[in-house]
Coordinates of C-alpha atoms and ligand atoms in Angstrom, one line a residue:
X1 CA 99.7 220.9 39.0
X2 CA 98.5 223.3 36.8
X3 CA 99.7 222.3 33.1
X4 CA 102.4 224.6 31.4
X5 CA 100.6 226.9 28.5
X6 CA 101.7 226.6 25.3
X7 CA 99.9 228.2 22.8
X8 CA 98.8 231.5 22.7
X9 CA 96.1 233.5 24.4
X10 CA 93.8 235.3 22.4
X11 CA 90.3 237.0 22.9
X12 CA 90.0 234.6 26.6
X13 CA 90.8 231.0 24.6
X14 CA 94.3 229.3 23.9
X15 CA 94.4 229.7 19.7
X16 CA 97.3 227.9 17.9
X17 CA 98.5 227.9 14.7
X18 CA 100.1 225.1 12.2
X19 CA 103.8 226.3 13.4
X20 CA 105.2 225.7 16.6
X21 CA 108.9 226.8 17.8
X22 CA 110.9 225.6 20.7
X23 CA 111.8 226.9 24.1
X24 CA 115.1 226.0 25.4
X25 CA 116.7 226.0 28.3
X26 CA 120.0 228.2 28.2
X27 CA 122.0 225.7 30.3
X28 CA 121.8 222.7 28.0
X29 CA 119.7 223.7 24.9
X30 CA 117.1 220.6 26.4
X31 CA 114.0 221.7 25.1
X32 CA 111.6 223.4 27.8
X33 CA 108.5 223.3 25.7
X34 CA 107.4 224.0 22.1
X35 CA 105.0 227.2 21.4
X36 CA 102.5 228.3 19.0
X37 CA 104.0 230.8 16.5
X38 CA 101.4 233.4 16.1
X39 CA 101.0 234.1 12.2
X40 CA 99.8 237.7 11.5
X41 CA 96.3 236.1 11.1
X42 CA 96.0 235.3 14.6
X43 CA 97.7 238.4 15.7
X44 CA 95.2 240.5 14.1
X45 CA 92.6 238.3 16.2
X46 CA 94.4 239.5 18.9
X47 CA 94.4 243.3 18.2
X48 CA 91.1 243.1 16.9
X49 CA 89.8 241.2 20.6
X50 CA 91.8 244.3 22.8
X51 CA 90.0 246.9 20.4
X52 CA 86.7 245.0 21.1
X53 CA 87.2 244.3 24.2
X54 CA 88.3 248.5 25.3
X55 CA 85.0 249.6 25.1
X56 CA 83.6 247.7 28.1
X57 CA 86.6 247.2 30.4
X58 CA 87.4 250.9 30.4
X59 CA 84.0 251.3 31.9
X60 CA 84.5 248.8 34.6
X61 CA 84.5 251.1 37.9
X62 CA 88.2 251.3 39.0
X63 CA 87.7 249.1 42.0
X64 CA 86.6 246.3 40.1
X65 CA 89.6 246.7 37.9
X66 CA 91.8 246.7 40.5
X67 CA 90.3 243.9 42.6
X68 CA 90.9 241.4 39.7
X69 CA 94.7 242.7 39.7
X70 CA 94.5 242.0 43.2
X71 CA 93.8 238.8 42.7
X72 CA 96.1 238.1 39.3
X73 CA 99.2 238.8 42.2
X74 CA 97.5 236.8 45.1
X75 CA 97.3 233.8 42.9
X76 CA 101.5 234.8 41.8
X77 CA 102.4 234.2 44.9
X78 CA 100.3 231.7 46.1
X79 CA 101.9 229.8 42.8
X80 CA 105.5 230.9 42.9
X81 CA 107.5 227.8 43.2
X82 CA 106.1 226.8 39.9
X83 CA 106.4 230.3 38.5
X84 CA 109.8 230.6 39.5
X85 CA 110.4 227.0 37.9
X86 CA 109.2 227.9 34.8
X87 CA 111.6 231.2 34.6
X88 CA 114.6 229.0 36.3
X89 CA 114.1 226.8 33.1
X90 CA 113.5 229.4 30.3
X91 CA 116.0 232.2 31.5
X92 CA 119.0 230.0 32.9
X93 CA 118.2 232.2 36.8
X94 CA 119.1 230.8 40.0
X95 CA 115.8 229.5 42.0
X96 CA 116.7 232.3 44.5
X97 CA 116.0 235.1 41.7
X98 CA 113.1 233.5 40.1
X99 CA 111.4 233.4 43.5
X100 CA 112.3 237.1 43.7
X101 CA 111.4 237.9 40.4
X102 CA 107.9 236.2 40.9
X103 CA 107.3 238.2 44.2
X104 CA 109.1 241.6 42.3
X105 CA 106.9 241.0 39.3
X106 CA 103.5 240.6 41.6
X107 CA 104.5 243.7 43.9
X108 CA 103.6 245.5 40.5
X109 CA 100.0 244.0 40.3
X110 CA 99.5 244.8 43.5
X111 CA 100.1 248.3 43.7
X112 CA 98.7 248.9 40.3
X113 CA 95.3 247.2 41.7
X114 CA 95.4 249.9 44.5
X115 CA 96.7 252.8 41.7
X116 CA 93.6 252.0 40.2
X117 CA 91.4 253.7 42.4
X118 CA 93.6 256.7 42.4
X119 CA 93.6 257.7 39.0
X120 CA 92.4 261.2 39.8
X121 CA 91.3 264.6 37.1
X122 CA 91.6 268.4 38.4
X123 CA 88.8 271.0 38.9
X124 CA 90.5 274.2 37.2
X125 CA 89.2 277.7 38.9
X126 CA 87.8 279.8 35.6
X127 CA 88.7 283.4 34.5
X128 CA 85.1 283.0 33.2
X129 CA 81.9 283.0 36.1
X130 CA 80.0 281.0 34.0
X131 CA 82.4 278.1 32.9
X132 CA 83.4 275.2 35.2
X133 CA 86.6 273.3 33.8
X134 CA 87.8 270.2 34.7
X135 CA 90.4 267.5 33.5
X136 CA 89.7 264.2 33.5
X137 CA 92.2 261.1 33.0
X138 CA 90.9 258.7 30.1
X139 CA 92.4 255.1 29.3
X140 CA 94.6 255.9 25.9
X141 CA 92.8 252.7 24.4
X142 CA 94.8 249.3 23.2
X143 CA 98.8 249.1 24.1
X144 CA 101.3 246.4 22.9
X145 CA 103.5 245.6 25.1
X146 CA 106.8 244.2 23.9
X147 CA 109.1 242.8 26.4
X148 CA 112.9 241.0 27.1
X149 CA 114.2 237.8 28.2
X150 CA 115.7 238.8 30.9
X151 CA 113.1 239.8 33.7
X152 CA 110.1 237.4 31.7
X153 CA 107.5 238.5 34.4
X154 CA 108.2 241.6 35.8
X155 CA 108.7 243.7 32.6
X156 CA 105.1 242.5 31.8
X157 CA 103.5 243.3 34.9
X158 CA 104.9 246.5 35.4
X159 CA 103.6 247.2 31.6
X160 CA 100.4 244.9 32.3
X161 CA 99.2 246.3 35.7
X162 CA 99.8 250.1 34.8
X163 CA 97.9 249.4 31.8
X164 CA 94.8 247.2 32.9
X165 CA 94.2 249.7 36.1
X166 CA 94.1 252.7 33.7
X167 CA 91.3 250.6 32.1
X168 CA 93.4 250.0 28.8
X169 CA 93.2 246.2 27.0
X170 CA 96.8 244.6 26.1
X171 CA 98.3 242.6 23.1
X172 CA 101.8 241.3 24.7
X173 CA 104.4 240.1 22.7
X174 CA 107.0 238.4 24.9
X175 CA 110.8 237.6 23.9
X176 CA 111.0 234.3 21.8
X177 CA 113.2 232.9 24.1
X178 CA 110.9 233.2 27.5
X179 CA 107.1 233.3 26.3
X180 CA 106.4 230.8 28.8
X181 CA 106.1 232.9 32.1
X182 CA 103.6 235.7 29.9
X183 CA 101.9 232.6 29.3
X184 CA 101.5 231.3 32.5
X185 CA 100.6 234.8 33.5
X186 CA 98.2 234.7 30.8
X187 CA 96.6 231.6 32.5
X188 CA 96.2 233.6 35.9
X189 CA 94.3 236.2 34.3
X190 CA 91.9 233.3 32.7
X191 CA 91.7 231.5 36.3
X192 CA 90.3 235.2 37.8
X193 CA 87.9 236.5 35.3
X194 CA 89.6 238.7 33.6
X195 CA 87.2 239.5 30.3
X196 CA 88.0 238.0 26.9
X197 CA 90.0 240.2 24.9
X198 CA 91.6 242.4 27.6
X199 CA 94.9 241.0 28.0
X200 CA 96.0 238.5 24.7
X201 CA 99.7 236.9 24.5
X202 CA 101.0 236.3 21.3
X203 CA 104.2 234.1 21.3
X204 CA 106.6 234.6 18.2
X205 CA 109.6 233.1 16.7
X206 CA 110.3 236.7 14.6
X207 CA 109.9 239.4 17.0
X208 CA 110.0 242.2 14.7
X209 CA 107.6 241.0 12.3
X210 CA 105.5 240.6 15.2
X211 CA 106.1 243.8 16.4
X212 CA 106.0 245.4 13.6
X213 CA 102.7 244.7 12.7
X214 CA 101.4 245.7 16.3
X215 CA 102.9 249.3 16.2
X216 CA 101.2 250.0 12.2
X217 CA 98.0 248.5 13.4
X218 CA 95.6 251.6 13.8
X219 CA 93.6 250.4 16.6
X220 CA 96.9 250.2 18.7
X221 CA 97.2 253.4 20.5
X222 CA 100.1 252.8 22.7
X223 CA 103.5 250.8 22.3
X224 CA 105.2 250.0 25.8
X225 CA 108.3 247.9 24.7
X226 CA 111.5 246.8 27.0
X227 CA 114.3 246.0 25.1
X228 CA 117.6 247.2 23.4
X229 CA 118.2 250.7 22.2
X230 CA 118.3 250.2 18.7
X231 CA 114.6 248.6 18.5
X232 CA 113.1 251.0 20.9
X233 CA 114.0 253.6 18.4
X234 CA 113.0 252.0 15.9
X235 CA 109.4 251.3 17.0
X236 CA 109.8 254.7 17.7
X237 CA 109.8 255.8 13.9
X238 CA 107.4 253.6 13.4
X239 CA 105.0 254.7 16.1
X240 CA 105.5 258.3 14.7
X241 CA 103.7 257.1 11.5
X242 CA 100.0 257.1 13.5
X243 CA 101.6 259.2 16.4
X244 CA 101.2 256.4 18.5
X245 CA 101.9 256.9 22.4
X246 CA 105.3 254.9 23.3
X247 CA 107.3 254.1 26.3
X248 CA 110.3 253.1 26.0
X249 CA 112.3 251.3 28.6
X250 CA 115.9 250.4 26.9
X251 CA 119.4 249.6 27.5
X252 CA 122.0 251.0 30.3
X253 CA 125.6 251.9 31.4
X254 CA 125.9 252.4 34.8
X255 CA 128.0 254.1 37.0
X256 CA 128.8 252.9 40.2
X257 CA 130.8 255.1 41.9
X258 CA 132.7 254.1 45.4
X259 CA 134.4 257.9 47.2
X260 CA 136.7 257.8 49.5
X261 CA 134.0 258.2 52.7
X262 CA 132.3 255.4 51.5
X263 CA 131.5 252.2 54.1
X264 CA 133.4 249.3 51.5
X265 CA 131.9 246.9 52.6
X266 CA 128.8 248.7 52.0
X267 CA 129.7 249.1 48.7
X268 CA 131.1 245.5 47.9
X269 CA 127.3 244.1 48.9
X270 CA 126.0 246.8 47.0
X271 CA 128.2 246.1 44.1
X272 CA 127.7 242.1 44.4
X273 CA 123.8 242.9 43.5
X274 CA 124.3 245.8 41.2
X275 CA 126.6 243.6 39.2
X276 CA 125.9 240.4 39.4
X277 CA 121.5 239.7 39.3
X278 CA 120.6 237.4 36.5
X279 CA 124.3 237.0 35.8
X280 CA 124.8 240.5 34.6
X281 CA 122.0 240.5 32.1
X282 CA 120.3 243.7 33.8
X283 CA 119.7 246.9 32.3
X284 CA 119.9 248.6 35.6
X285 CA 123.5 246.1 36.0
X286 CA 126.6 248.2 36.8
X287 CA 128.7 248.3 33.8
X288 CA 131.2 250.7 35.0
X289 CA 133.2 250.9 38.6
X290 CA 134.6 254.3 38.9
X291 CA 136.7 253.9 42.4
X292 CA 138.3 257.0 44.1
X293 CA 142.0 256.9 43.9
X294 CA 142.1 256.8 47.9
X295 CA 140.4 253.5 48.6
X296 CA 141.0 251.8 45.2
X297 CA 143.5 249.1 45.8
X298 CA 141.8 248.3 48.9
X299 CA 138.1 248.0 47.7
X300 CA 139.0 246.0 44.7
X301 CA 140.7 243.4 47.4
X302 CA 137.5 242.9 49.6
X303 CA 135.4 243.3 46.4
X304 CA 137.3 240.2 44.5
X305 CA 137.2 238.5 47.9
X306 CA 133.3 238.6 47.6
X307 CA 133.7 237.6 44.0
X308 CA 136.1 234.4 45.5
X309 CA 132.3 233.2 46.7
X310 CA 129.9 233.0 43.9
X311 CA 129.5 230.0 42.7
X312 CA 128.4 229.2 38.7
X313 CA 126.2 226.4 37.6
X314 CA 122.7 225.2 36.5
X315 CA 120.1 227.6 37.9
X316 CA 118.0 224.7 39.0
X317 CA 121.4 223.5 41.6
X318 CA 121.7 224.4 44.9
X319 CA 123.4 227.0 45.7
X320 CA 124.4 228.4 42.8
X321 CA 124.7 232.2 41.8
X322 CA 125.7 232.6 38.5
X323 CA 123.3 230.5 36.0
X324 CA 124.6 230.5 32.2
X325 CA 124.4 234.0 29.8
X326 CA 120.8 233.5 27.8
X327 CA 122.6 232.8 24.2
X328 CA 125.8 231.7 22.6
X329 CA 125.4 235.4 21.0
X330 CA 125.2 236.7 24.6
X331 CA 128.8 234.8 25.4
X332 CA 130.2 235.9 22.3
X333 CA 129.4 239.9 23.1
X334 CA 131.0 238.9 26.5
X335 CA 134.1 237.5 25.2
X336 CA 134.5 240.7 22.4
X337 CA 134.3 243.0 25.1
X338 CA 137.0 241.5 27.6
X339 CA 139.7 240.5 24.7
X340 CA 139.3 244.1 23.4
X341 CA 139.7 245.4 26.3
X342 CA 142.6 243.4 27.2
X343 CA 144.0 244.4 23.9
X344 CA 144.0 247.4 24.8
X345 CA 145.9 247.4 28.2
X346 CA 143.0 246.6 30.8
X347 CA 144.6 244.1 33.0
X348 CA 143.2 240.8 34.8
X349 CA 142.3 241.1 38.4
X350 CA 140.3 238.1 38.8
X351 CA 139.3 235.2 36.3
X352 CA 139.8 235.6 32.8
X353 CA 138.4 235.9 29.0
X354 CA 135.9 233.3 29.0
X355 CA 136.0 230.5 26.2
X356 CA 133.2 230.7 24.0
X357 CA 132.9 226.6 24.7
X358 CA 130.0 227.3 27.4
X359 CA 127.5 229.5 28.4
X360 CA 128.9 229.7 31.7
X361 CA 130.8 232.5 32.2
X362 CA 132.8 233.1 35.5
X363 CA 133.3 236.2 37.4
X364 CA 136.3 238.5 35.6
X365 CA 137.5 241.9 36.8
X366 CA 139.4 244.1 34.9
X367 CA 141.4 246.8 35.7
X368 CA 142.9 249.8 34.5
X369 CA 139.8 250.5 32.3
X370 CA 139.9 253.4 29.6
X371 CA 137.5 255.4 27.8
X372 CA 138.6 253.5 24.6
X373 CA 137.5 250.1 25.4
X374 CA 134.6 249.0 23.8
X375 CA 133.3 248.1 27.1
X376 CA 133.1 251.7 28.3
X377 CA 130.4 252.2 26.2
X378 CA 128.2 249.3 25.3
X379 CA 126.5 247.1 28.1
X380 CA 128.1 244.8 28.9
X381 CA 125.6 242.0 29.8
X382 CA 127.4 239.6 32.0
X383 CA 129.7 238.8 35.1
X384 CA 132.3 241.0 33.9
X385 CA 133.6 244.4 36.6
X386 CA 135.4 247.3 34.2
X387 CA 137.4 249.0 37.2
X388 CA 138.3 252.7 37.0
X389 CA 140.0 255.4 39.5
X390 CA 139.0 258.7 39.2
X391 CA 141.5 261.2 41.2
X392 CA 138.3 263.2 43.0
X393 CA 134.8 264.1 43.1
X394 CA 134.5 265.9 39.7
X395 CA 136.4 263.6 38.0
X396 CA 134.3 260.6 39.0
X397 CA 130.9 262.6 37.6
X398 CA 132.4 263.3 34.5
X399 CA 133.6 260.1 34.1
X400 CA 129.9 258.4 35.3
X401 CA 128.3 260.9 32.5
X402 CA 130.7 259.7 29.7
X403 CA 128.0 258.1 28.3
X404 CA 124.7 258.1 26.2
X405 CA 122.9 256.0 28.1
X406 CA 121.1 257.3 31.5
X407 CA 119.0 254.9 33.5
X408 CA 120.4 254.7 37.0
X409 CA 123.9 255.2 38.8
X410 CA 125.0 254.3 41.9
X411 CA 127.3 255.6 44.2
X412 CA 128.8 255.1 47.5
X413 CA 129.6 258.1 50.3
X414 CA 129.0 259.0 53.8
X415 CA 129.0 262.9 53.0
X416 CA 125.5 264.0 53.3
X417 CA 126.3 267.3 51.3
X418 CA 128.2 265.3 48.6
X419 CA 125.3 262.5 48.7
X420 CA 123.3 265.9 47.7
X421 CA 125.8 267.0 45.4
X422 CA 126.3 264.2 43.3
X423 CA 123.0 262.8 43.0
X424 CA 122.3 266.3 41.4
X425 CA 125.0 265.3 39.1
X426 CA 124.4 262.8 37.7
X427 CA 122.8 262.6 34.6
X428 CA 120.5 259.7 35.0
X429 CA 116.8 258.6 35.8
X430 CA 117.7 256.7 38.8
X431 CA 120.3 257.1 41.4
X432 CA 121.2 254.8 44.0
X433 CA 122.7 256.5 47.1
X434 CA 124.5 254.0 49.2
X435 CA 122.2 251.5 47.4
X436 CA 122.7 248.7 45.2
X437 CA 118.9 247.6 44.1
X438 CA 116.7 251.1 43.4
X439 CA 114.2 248.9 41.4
X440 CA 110.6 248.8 43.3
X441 CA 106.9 248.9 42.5
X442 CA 106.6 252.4 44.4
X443 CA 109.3 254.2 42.7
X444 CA 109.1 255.4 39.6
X445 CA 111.5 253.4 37.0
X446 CA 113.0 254.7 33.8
X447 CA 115.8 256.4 32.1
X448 CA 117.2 259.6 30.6
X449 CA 119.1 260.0 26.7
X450 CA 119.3 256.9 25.4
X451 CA 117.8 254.6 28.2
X452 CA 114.4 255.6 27.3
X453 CA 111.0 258.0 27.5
X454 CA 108.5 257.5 30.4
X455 CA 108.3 255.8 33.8
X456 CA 107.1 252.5 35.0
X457 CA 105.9 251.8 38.6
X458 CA 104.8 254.3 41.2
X459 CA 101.7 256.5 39.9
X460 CA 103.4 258.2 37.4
X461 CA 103.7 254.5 35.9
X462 CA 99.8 254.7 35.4
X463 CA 99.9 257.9 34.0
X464 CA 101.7 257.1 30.9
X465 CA 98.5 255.5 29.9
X466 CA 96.3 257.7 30.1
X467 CA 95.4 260.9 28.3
X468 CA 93.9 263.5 30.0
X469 CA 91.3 265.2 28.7
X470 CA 90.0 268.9 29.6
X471 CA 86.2 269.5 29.8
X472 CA 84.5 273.1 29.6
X473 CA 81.2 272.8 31.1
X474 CA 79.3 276.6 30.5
X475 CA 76.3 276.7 33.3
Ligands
NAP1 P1 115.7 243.3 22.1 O1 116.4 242.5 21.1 O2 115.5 244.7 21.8 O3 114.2 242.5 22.2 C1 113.3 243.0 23.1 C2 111.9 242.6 22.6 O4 111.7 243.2 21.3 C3 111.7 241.1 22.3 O5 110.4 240.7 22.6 C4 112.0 241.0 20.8 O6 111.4 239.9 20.2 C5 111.4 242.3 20.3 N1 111.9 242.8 19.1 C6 113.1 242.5 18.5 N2 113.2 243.2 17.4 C7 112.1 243.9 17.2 C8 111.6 244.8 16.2 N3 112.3 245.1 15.1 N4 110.3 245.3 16.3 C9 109.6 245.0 17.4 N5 110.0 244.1 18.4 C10 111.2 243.6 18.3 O7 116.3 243.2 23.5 P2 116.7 241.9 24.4 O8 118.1 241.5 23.9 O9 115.7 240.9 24.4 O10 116.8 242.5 25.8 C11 118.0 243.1 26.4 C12 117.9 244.6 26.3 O11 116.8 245.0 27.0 C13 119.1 245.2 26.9 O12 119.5 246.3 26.2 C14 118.5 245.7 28.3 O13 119.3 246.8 28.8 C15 117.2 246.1 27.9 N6 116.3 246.1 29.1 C16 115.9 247.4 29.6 C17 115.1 247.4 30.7 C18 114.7 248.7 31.3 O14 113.8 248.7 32.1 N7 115.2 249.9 30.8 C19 114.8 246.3 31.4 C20 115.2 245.0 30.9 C21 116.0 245.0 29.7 P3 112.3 238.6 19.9 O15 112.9 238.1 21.2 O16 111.4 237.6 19.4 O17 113.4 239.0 19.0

């Protein structure tokens, strides 16, 4: 049994500090573990190890890059039980989803050790006979990477393996409530090899101090955070002081549409993982139904029907779907957005406001759903369906793109030409057709507007850190 990591990982040896702050487990408050609080002493150790460390890993050939990525997932998987343990107890998740996230999260290793090798320049055909021009692709140097509660190991290795195949070193900063899984990570990348300095966790308490002093430190070139809206933008002004690179993965409000030609029960499974992973607390979570007027009463019967069958508890239980919202602060947003929008006229389909006592929240659905309601336009973050008809097509599009946010919609038809049509539409980075889960290693992952600037996953995920650099050679 390999012991859980606790303190922080800096320059390839676990470094504490005189302060320590606990880890709790959402469910009861019991307390998982308590963690080193990195003071700006050590994380300037840390920045200072990935700036060391940069010179010599970006010259690693590619293959032997990727083969210790390799490795990092084989060792994931072989070690999920415990992985997924860990995340059941510092994210409140079922056992079901930590065992998926651990397997999601090392699909991104994996593909990222193969990337590696891929990480090809141009030759560029010259107006001029005696020039020879080329473009090659060049690590952008040192990246924090800031990351959320919610998906602990998977928003670090799709950050992490993108980043360490490109030949870049990393400073992570994970979410104060879920540092252990980045740790335990952290302890992978000790158990293969992986050079001092080249990936360093620093666990915090204060996330934007933390933060903050990663994206004005000079030898940081890139910030890759995950998170809400309002911090990525402002790490953005920040990073603009030094013209930092960033990537900026943030907050959602998505569609999901269900047309008339749609297969319901299609779109109720769909809808069931859209809607309900991690208990709601996705950014890629469907926030708004929009149901064509047609089949409206009778998907929102077979949809509540499906809703009859989860089953809320401690992540840990058997059986159990719906583990407890991360925070009281989490339960409160929850509870704001249904009484406001029962306030104003959405009615009660299924369940009801929850009561603040618990951080269980059952299933709700709401009805009759108006652009006014609060809920319309923030995320909502928990087990909560905001149903709305649309009369037709057009309708449903503008009502999907009522929003500043654009990560990913989904929608629900059998029409290939309107499949077509309204994927076109819809003003998002992702689109779901007939599809409930778009998220994969492969594909590439980000939003539009307010969601966010870049991709992660696929290659395009390894080219946001690199720079490319154009070389005139005159022979
Ligand atoms: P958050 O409050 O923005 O925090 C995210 C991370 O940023 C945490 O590590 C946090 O540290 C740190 N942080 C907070 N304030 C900071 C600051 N001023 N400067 C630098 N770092 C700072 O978001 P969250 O509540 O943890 O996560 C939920 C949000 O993430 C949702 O909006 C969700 O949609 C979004 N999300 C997006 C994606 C995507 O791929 N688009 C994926 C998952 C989640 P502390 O925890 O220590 O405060």
């Amino acid at each position: 049994m390999v012991e859980l990591a606790r303190d922080a990982f800096v320059d390839g040896r676990w470094q504490t500090t005189n302060r320590r702050f606990a880890v709790m487990d959402p469910f009861d408050d019991a307390v998982v573990a308590e963690v080193t609080d990195s003071d700006d002493a050590l994380v300037e150790l840390a920045i200072a190890a990935a700036a060391r460390a940069f010179p010599a890993w970006r010259r690693q050939p590619a293959p032997v890059r990727g083969k210790l990525l390799g490795q990092m997932a084989q060792r994931m998987l072989a070690d999920e039980k415990r992985l997924a343990e860990i995340c059941v107890r510092e994210n409140g998740k079922p056992t079901k989803e930590g065992i998926a996230e651990v397997r999601y999260a090392a699909s991104f290793l994996a593909w990222f050790a193969g990337e590696a090798e891929r990480i090809y320049g141009e030759t560029i055909p010259a107006s001029d006979a005696g020039l020879r021009l080329t473009a090659i692709r060049e690590p952008v140097g040192p990246c924090a990477v800031i990351t959320p509660w919610n998906f602990p190991y998977a928003m670090l290795t799709r950050k992490l393996g993108a980043a360490l195949a490109a030949g870049c070193t990393v400073v992570a900063k994970p979410a104060h409530q879920t540092p252990l899984g980045t740790l335990a990570i952290a302890q992978i990348a000790e158990q293969v090899g992986l050079p001092p300095g080249v990936f360093n966790v620093v666990p915090a308490l204060d996330g934007p101090r933390v933060g903050g002093k990663l994206v004005r430190a000079p030898q940081i070139r890139k910030i890759s955070f995950t998170g809400s809206t309002k911090v990525g933008m402002s790490l953005m002004r920040d990073a603009a002081d030094d013209l930092k690179r960033v990537s900026l993965e943030l907050g959602g409000n998505a569609p999901f549409i269900v047309f008339a030609d749609a297969d319901l029960d299609a779109a109720v499974a769909g809808a069931m993982v859209a809607k309900f992973r991690n208990t709601g607390q996705t950014c890629v979570g469907a926030n708004r139904f929009i149901l064509e007027q047609r089949i409206a009463d009778d998907y929102t019967g077979r949809l509540c029907k499906a809703i009859g069958k989860l089953v809320t508890g401690r992540g840990s239980d058997p059986g159990v779907d719906l583990g407890p919202l991360i925070d009281d602060a989490a339960v409160a947003k929850v509870k704001r957005l249904v009484e406001d929008a029962i306030g104003k006229g959405a009615r009660v389909l299924y369940g009801g406001a929850p009561s603040g006592k618990t951080r269980l929240v059952p299933p709700i659905v709401l009805g009759g759903i108006t652009s006014e309601m609060q809920l319309w336009r923030e995320e909502i973050f928990g087990p909560v369906v905001a149903l709305r008809v649309a009369r037709d097509e057009q309708e449903a599009i503008d009502l999907a793109n009522d929003t500043e946010y654009g990560l990913v919609a989904y929608f629900y038809a059998r029409d290939g030409a309107r499949q077509v049509r309204v994927a076109e539409a819809l003003e998002v980075g992702m689109v779901g057709v007939n599809e409930g889960l778009v998220s994969a290693a492969q594909a590439p992952f980000g939003g539009v507007k307010h969601s966010g600037i870049g991709r992660e996953g696929s290659r395009h995920g390894i080219e946001d850190y690199t720079n490319l650099k154009y070389i005139a050679t005159r022979i």
